[in-house]
Coordinates of C-alpha atoms and ligand atoms in Angstrom, one line a residue:
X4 CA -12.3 24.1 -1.8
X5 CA -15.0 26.8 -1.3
X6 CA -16.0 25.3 2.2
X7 CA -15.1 22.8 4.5
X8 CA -14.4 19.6 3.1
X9 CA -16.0 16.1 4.5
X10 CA -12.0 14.4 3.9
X11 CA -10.3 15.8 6.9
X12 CA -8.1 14.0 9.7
X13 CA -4.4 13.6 10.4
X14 CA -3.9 11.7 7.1
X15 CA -5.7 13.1 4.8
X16 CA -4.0 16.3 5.9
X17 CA -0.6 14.8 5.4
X18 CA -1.9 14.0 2.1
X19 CA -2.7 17.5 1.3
X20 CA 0.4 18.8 3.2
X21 CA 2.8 16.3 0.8
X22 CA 0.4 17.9 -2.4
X23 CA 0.9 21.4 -1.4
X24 CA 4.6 21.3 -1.1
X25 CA 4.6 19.6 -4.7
X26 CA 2.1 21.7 -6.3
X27 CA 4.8 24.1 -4.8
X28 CA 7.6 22.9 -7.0
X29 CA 5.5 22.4 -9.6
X30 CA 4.1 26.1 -9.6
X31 CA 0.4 24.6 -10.1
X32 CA -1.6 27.7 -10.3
X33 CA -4.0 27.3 -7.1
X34 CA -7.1 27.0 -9.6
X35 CA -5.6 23.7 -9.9
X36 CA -5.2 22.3 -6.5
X37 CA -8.5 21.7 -6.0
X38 CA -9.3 20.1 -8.6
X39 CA -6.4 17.4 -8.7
X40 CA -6.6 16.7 -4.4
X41 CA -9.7 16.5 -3.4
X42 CA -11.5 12.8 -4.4
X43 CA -13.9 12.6 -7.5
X44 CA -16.8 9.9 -5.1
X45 CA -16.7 8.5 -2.0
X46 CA -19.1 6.3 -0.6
X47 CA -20.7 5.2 2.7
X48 CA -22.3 2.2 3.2
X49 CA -23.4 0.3 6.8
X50 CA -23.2 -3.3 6.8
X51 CA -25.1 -5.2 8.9
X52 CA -24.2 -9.1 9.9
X53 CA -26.0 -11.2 12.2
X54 CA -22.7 -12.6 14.5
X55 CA -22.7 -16.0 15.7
X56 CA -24.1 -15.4 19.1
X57 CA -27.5 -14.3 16.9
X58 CA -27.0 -10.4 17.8
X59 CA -27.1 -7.9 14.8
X60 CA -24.1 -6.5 14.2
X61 CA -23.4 -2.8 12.0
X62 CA -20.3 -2.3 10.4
X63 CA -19.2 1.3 8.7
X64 CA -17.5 1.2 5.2
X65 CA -16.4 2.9 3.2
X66 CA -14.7 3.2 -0.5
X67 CA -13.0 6.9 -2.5
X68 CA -12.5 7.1 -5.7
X69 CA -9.4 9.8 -6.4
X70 CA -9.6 10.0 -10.2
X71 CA -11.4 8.2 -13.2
X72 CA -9.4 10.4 -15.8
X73 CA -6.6 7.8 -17.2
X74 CA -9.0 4.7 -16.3
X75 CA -10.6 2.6 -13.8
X76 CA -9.8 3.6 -10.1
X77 CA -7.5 1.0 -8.2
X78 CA -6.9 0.2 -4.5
X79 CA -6.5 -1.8 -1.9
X80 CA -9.6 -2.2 0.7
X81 CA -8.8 -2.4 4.7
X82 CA -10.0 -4.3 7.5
X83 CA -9.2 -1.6 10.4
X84 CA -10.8 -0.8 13.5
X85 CA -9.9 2.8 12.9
X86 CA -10.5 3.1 9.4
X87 CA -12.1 6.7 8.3
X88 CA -13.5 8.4 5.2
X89 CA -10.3 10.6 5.7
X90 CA -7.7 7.4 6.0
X91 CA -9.8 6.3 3.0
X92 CA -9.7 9.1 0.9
X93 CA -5.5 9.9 1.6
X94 CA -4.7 6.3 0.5
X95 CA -6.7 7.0 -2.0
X96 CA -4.8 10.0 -3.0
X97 CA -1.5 8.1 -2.1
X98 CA -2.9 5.7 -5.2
X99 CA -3.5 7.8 -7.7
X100 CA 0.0 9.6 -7.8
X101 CA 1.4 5.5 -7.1
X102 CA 0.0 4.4 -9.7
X103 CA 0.8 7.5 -12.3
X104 CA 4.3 7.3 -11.0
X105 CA 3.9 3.4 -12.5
X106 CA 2.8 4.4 -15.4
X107 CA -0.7 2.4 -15.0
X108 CA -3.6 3.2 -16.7
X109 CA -5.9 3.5 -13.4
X110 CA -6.8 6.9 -11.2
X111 CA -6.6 5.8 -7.3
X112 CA -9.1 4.3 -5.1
X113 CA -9.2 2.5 -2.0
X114 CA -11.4 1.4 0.4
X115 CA -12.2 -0.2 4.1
X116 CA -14.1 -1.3 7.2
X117 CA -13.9 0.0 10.6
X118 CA -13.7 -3.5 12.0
X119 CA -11.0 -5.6 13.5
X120 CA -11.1 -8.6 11.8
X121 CA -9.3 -10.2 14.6
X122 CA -12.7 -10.6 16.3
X123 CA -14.5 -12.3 13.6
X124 CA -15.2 -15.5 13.0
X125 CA -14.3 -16.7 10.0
X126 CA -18.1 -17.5 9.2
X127 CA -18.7 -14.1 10.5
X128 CA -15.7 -12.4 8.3
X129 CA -17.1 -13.8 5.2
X130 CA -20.9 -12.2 5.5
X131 CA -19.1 -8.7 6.1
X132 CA -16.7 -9.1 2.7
X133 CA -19.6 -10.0 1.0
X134 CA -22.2 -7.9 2.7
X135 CA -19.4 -5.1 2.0
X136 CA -18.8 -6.0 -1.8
X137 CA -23.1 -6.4 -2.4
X138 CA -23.1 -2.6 -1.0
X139 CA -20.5 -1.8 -3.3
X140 CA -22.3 -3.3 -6.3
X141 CA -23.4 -0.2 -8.3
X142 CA -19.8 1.7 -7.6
X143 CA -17.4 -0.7 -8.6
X144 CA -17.3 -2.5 -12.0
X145 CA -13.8 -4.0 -14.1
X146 CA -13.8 -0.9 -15.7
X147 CA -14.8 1.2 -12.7
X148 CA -13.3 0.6 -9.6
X149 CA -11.1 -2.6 -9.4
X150 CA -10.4 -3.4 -5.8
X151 CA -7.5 -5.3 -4.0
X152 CA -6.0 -6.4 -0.2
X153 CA -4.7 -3.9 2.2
X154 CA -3.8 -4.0 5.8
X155 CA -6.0 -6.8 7.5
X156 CA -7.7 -8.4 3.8
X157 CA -5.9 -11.1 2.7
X158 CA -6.9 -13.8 -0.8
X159 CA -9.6 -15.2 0.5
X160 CA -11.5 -12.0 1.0
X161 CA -10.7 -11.5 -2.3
X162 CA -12.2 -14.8 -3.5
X163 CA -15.4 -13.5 -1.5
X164 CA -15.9 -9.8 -3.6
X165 CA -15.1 -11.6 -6.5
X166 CA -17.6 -14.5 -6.0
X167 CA -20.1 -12.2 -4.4
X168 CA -19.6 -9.6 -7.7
X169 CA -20.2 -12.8 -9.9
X170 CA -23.0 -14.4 -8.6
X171 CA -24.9 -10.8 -9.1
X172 CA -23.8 -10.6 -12.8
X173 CA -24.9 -14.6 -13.2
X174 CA -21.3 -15.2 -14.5
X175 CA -17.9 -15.1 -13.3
X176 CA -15.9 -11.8 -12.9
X177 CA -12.2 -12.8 -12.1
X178 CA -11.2 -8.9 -13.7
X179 CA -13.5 -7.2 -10.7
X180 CA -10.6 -7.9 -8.1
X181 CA -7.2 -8.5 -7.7
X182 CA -4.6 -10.3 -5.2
X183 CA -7.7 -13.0 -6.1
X184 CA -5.9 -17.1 -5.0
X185 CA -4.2 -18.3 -8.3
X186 CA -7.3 -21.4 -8.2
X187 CA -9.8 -18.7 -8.9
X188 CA -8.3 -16.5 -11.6
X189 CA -5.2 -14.7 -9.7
X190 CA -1.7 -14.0 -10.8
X191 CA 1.5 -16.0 -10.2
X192 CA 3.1 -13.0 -8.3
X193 CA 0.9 -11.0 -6.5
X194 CA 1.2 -12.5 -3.0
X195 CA 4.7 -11.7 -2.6
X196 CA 4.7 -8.5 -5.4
X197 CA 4.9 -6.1 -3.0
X198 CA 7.2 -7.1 -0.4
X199 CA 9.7 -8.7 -3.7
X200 CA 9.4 -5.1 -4.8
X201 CA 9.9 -3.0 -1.9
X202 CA 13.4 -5.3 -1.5
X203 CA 14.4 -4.7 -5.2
X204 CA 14.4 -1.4 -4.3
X205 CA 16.5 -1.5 -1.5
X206 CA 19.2 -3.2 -3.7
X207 CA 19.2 -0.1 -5.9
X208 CA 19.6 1.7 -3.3
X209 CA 22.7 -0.3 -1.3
X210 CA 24.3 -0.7 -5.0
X211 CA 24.1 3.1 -5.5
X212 CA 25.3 3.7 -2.2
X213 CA 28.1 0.9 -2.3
X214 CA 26.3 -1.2 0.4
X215 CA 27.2 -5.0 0.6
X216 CA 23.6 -7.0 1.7
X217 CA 26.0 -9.7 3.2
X218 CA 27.2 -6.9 6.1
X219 CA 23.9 -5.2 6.0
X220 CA 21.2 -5.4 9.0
X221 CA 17.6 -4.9 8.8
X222 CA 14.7 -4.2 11.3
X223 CA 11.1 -4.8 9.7
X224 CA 8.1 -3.2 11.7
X225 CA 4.9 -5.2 10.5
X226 CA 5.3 -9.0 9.5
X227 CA 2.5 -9.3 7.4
X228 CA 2.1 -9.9 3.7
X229 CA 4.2 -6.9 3.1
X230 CA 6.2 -7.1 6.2
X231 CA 7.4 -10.7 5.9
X232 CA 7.9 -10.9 1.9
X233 CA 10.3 -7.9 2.6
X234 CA 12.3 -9.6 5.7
X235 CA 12.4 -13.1 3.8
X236 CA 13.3 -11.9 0.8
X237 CA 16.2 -9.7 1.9
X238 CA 16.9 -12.5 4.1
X239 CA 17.6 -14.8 1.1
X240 CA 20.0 -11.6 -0.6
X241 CA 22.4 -12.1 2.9
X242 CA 20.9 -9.2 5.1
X243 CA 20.3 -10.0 8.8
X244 CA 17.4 -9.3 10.4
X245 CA 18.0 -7.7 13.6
X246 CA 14.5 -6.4 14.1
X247 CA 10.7 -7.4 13.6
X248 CA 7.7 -6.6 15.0
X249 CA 3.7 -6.9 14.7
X250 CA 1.1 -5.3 16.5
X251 CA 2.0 -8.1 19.5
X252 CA 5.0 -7.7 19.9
X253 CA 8.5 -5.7 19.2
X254 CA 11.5 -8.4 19.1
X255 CA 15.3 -7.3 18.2
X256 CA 18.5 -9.1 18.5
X257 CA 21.6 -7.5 17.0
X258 CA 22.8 -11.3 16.1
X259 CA 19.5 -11.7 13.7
X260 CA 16.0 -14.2 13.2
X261 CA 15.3 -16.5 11.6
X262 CA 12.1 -15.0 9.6
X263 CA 11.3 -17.9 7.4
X264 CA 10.7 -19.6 11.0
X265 CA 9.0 -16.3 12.3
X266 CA 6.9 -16.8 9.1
X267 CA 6.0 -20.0 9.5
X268 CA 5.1 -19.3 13.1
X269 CA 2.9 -16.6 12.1
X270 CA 1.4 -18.8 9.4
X271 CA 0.4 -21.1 12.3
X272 CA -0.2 -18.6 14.9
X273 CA -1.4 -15.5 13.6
X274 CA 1.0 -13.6 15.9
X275 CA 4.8 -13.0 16.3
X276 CA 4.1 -12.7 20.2
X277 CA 5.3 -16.1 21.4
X278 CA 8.1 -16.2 18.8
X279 CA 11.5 -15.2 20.6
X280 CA 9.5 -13.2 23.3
X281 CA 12.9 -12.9 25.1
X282 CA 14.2 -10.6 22.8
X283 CA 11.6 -8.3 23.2
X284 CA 12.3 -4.2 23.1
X285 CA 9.4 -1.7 23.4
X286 CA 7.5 -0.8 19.3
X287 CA 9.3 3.0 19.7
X288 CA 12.5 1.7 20.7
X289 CA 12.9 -0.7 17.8
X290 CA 12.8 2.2 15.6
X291 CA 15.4 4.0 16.5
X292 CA 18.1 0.6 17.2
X293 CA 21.2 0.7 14.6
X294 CA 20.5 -0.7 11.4
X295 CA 21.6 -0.1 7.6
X296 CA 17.8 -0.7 6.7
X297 CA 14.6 0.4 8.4
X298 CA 11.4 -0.8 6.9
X299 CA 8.0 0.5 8.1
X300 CA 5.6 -2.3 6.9
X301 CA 2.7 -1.7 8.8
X302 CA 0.7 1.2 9.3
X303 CA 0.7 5.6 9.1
X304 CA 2.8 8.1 10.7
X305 CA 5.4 6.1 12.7
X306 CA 8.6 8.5 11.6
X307 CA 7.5 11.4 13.4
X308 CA 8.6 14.5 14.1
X309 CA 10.0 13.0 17.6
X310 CA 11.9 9.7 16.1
X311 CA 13.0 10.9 12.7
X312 CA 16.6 12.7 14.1
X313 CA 17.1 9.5 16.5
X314 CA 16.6 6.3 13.5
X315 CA 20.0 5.2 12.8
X316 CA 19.2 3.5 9.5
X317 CA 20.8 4.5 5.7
X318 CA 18.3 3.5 4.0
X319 CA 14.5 3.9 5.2
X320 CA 12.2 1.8 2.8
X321 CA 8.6 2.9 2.8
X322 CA 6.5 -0.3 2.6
X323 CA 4.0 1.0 4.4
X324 CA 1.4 4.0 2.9
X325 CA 1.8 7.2 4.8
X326 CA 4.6 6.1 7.7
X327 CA 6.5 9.2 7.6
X328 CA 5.1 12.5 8.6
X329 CA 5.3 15.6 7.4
X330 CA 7.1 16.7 10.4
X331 CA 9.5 13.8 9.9
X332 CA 10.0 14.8 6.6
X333 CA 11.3 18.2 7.3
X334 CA 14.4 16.2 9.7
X335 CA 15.3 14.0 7.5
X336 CA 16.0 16.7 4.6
X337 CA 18.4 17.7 6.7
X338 CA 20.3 14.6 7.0
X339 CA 21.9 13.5 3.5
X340 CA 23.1 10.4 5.6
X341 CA 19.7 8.4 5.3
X342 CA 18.4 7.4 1.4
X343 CA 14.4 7.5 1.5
X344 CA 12.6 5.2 -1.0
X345 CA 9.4 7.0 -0.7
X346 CA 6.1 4.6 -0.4
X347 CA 4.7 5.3 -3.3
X348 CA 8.0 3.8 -5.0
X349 CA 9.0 1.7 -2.8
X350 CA 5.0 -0.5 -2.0
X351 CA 4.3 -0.2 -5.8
X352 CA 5.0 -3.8 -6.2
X353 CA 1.6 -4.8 -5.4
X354 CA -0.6 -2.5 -7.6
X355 CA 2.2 -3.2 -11.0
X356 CA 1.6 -7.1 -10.4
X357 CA -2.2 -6.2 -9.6
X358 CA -2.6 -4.4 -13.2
X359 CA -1.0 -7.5 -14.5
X360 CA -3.6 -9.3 -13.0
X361 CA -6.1 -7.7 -14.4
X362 CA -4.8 -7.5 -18.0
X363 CA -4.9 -11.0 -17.7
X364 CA -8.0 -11.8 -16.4
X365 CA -9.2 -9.5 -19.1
X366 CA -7.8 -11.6 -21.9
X367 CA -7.9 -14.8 -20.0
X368 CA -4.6 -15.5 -21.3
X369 CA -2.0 -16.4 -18.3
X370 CA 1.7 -16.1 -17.4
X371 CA 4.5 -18.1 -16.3
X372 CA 6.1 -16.1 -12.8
X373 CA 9.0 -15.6 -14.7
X374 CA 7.5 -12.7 -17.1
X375 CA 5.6 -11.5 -14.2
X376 CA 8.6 -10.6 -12.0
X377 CA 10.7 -9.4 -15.3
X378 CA 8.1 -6.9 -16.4
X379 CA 7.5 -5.8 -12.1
X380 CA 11.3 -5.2 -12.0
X381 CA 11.4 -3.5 -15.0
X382 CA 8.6 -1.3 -14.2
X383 CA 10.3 -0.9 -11.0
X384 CA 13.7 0.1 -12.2
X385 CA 12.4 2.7 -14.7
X386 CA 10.6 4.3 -11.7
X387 CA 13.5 4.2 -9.4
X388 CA 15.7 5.5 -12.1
X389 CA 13.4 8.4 -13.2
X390 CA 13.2 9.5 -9.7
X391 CA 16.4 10.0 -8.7
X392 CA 17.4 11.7 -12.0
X393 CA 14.7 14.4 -11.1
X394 CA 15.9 14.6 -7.7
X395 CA 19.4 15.2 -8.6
X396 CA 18.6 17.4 -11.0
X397 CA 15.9 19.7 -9.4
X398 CA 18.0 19.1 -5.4
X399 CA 14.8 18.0 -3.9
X400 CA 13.6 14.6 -2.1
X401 CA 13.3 11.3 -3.4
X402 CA 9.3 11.8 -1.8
X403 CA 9.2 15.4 -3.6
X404 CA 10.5 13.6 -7.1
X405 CA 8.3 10.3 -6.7
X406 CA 5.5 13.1 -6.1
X407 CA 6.1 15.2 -8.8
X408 CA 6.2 12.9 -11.4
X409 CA 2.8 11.3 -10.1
X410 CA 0.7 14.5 -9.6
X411 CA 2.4 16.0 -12.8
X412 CA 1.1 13.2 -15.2
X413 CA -2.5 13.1 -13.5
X414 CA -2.6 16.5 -14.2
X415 CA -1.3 16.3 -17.8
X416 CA -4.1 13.6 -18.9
X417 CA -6.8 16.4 -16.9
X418 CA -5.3 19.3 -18.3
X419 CA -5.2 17.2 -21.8
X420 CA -8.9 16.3 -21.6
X421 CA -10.1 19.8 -20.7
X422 CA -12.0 20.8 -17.5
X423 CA -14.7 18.6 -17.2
X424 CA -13.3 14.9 -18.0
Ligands
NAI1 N1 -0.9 -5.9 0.7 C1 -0.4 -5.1 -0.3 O1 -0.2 -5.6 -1.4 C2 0.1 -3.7 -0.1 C3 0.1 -3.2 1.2 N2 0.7 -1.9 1.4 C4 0.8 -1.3 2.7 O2 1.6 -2.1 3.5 C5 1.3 -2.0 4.9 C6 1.0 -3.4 5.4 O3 0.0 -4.1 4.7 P1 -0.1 -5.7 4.7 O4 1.2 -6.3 5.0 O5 -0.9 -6.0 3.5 O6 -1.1 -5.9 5.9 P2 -1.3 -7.2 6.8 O7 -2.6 -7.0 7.5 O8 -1.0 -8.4 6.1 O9 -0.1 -7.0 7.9 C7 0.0 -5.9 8.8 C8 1.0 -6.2 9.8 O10 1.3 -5.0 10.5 C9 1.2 -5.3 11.9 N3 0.8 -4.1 12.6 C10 -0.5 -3.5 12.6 N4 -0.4 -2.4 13.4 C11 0.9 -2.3 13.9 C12 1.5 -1.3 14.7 N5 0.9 -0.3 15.1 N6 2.9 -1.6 14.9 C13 3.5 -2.6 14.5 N7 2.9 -3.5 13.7 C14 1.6 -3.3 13.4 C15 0.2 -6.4 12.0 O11 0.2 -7.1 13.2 C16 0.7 -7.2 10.8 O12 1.8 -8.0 11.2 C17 0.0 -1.1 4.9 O13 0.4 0.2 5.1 C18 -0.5 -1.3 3.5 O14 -1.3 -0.2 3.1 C19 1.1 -1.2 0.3 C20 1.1 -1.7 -0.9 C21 0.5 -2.9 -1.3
AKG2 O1 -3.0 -4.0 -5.7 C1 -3.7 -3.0 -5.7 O2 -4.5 -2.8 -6.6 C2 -3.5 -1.9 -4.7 C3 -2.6 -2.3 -3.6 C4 -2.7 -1.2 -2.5 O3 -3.7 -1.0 -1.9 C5 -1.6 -0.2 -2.4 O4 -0.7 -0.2 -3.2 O5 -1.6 0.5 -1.4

């Protein structure tokens, strides 16, 4: 970039940090970089809502779109209260090579609020999605920008964009969203996708490194969708989980939890905090306890530079976007003893079962759950596989590999079209 760019911040910059040192192995002449990083449109919109109490209320958000040049753009869209254009556009980014890696047919986006959504009613929660989503209107479209959930959205805010999206068209839009409720044109799939995905990968990984699940431990930071799917279903495979946490609360106990219980508490209480609150250990400490797996599921840069030598996991399985730092990086290249599935293999669960969605909205022609899960595992597998043959192969990380094979097909197709796509 000529000048200072408006996508800035702690994670954007370990977007462009991670780009660099693959652009790096790559050799991408610097004429490129530019081009391929920095986000194609990003917009700003305020979103006023009057609140129950009759005050006006304005909201920021926000939605960047990485790349249009293999298809639509795709992403999730978060309810944060520290959401940024820079958070924004580095999940966005994160997408794009996620998605390539995939092999979908989509360039990145995603999206957000800065709002908690803790603190709104659900009357009030609903007028923001679809205050959002008719501020949105003339940026999105099914062949556009095809949005999703992230940290803090859930179906039903889905079922608002997409209703909200509709009733402006004057006919019904299923293919304008995913991670929609099955009743409204959703997949058979897509609520657990991701967390199903992230613990097929952490098979591959224990099989490859010999590890039985049945004598394996887990600790899960994060029990939402992502989190709990993951602990639940690796739960079910005979791995104890010694460790979960959420935002309230940090709980370990080397003898294990029972999550479909901590689930179902969540599903009635929103919380973990008042689960097993005697087992409680401070959020840092719970990262570093012994375990075989360690699965960020919640939010950025959480294996730091500070943690990353003290974690005593073999595998660390990145649910979450972003939860390992540069910094972090660097440490754990020098210790062969833990196996990192990088996030943009590891979460890609939810964006495979997403495009599935849409392909079938498209057609309005519907699976069974069976040939949804076949063709995620498969699409799974085939990244997995690919990955660690290039990291074997060139000696670098599994997060260099997964990288490389991202950013080298988006810039293939851009390359392939010519310089102005
Ligand atoms: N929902 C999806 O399909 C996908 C989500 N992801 C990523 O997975 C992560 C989690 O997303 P979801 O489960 O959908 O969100 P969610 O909103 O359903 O759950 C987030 C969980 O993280 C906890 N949390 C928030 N801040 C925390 C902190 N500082 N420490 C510990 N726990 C904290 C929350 O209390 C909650 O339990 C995010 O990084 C998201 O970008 C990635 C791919 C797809
Ligand atoms: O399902 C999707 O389209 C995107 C999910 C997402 O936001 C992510 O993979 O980070």
């Amino acid at each position: 970039m000529a000048h200072q760019s408006i996508f800035g911040g702690p994670v954007f910059d370990m977007a462009r940090q991670q780009f660099e040192s693959v652009a790096d192995i790559l050799e991408i002449p610097d004429h490129e970089r530019g081009r391929l990083l920095y986000p194609k449109r990003a917009m700003v919109v305020t979103c006023p809502i009057i609140r129950d109490d009759g005050q006006v209320a304005v909201f920021e958000g926000y939605r960047v779109q990485h790349h249009l040049t293999l298809g639509p753009t795709k992403g999730g869209t978060r309810f944060a209260p520290n959401v940024d254009i820079g958070e924004v556009a580095a999940l966005a980014v994160w997408m794009s090579w996620k998605c390539a890696l995939a092999g979908l047919p989509y360039g990145g986006a995603k999206g957000g609020i800065a709002v908690d959504p803790r603190l709104l009613s659900r009357r009030e929660l609903e007028i923001l999605s679809r205050r959002y989503m008719q501020e949105m209107i003339p940026f999105v479209g099914p062949h556009t920008d095809v949005m999703a959930p992230d940290l803090g959205t859930n179906e039903q805010v889905m079922a608002w964009f997409m209703d909200t999206y509709s009733m402006y068209q004057g006919r019904t839009v299923t293919e304008i969203v995913t991670g929609k409720p099955v009743s409204t044109g959703g997949t058979l799939g897509r609520r657990d996708a991701t967390g199903n995905g992230v613990a097929h990968l952490i098979g591959r990984a224990m099989l490859e490194m010999g590890m039985d699940p049945r004598h394996a431990t887990a600790i899960i930071q994060g029990f939402g969708n992502v989190g709990s799917v993951s602990a639940t279903t690796l739960d079910r495979q005979g791995v104890t989980i010694t460790g979960i946490s959420d935002r309230t609360i940090a709980l370990y106990d080397p003898k294990g939890f029972d999550v479909e219980k901590a689930a179902e508490y969540v599903a009635e209480h929103g919380v973990l905090k008042g689960f097993a609150d005697q087992a409680e250990i401070s959020p840092d400490d719970l990262l570093i306890q012994p375990c075989d797996i360690l699965v960020p599921a919640a939010v950025e840069q959480v294996i730091t530079g500070k943690n990353a030598g003290l974690i005593k996991c073999r595998i660390l399985a990145e649910a979450a976007n972003g939860p390992t730092t540069p910094e972090a990086d660097a440490i754990l290249a020098q210790r062969p003893d833990v196996f990192v599935i990088p996030d943009i293999l590891c979460n890609a669960g939810g964006v495979i079962v997403s495009y599935f969605e849409w392909v079938q909205d498209l057609q309005q022609l519907f699976w069974n759950e069976d040939e949804v899960l076949e063709r995620l595992y498969q699409i799974m597998d085939r990244g997995f596989d690919e990955v660690r043959r290039l990291a074997a192969r060139k000696g670098i990380s599994n997060r260099n590999a997964a990288l490389s094979v991202g950013v080298e097909r988006v810039r293939n197709a851009k390359n392939t079209r010519g310089l102005f796509p």
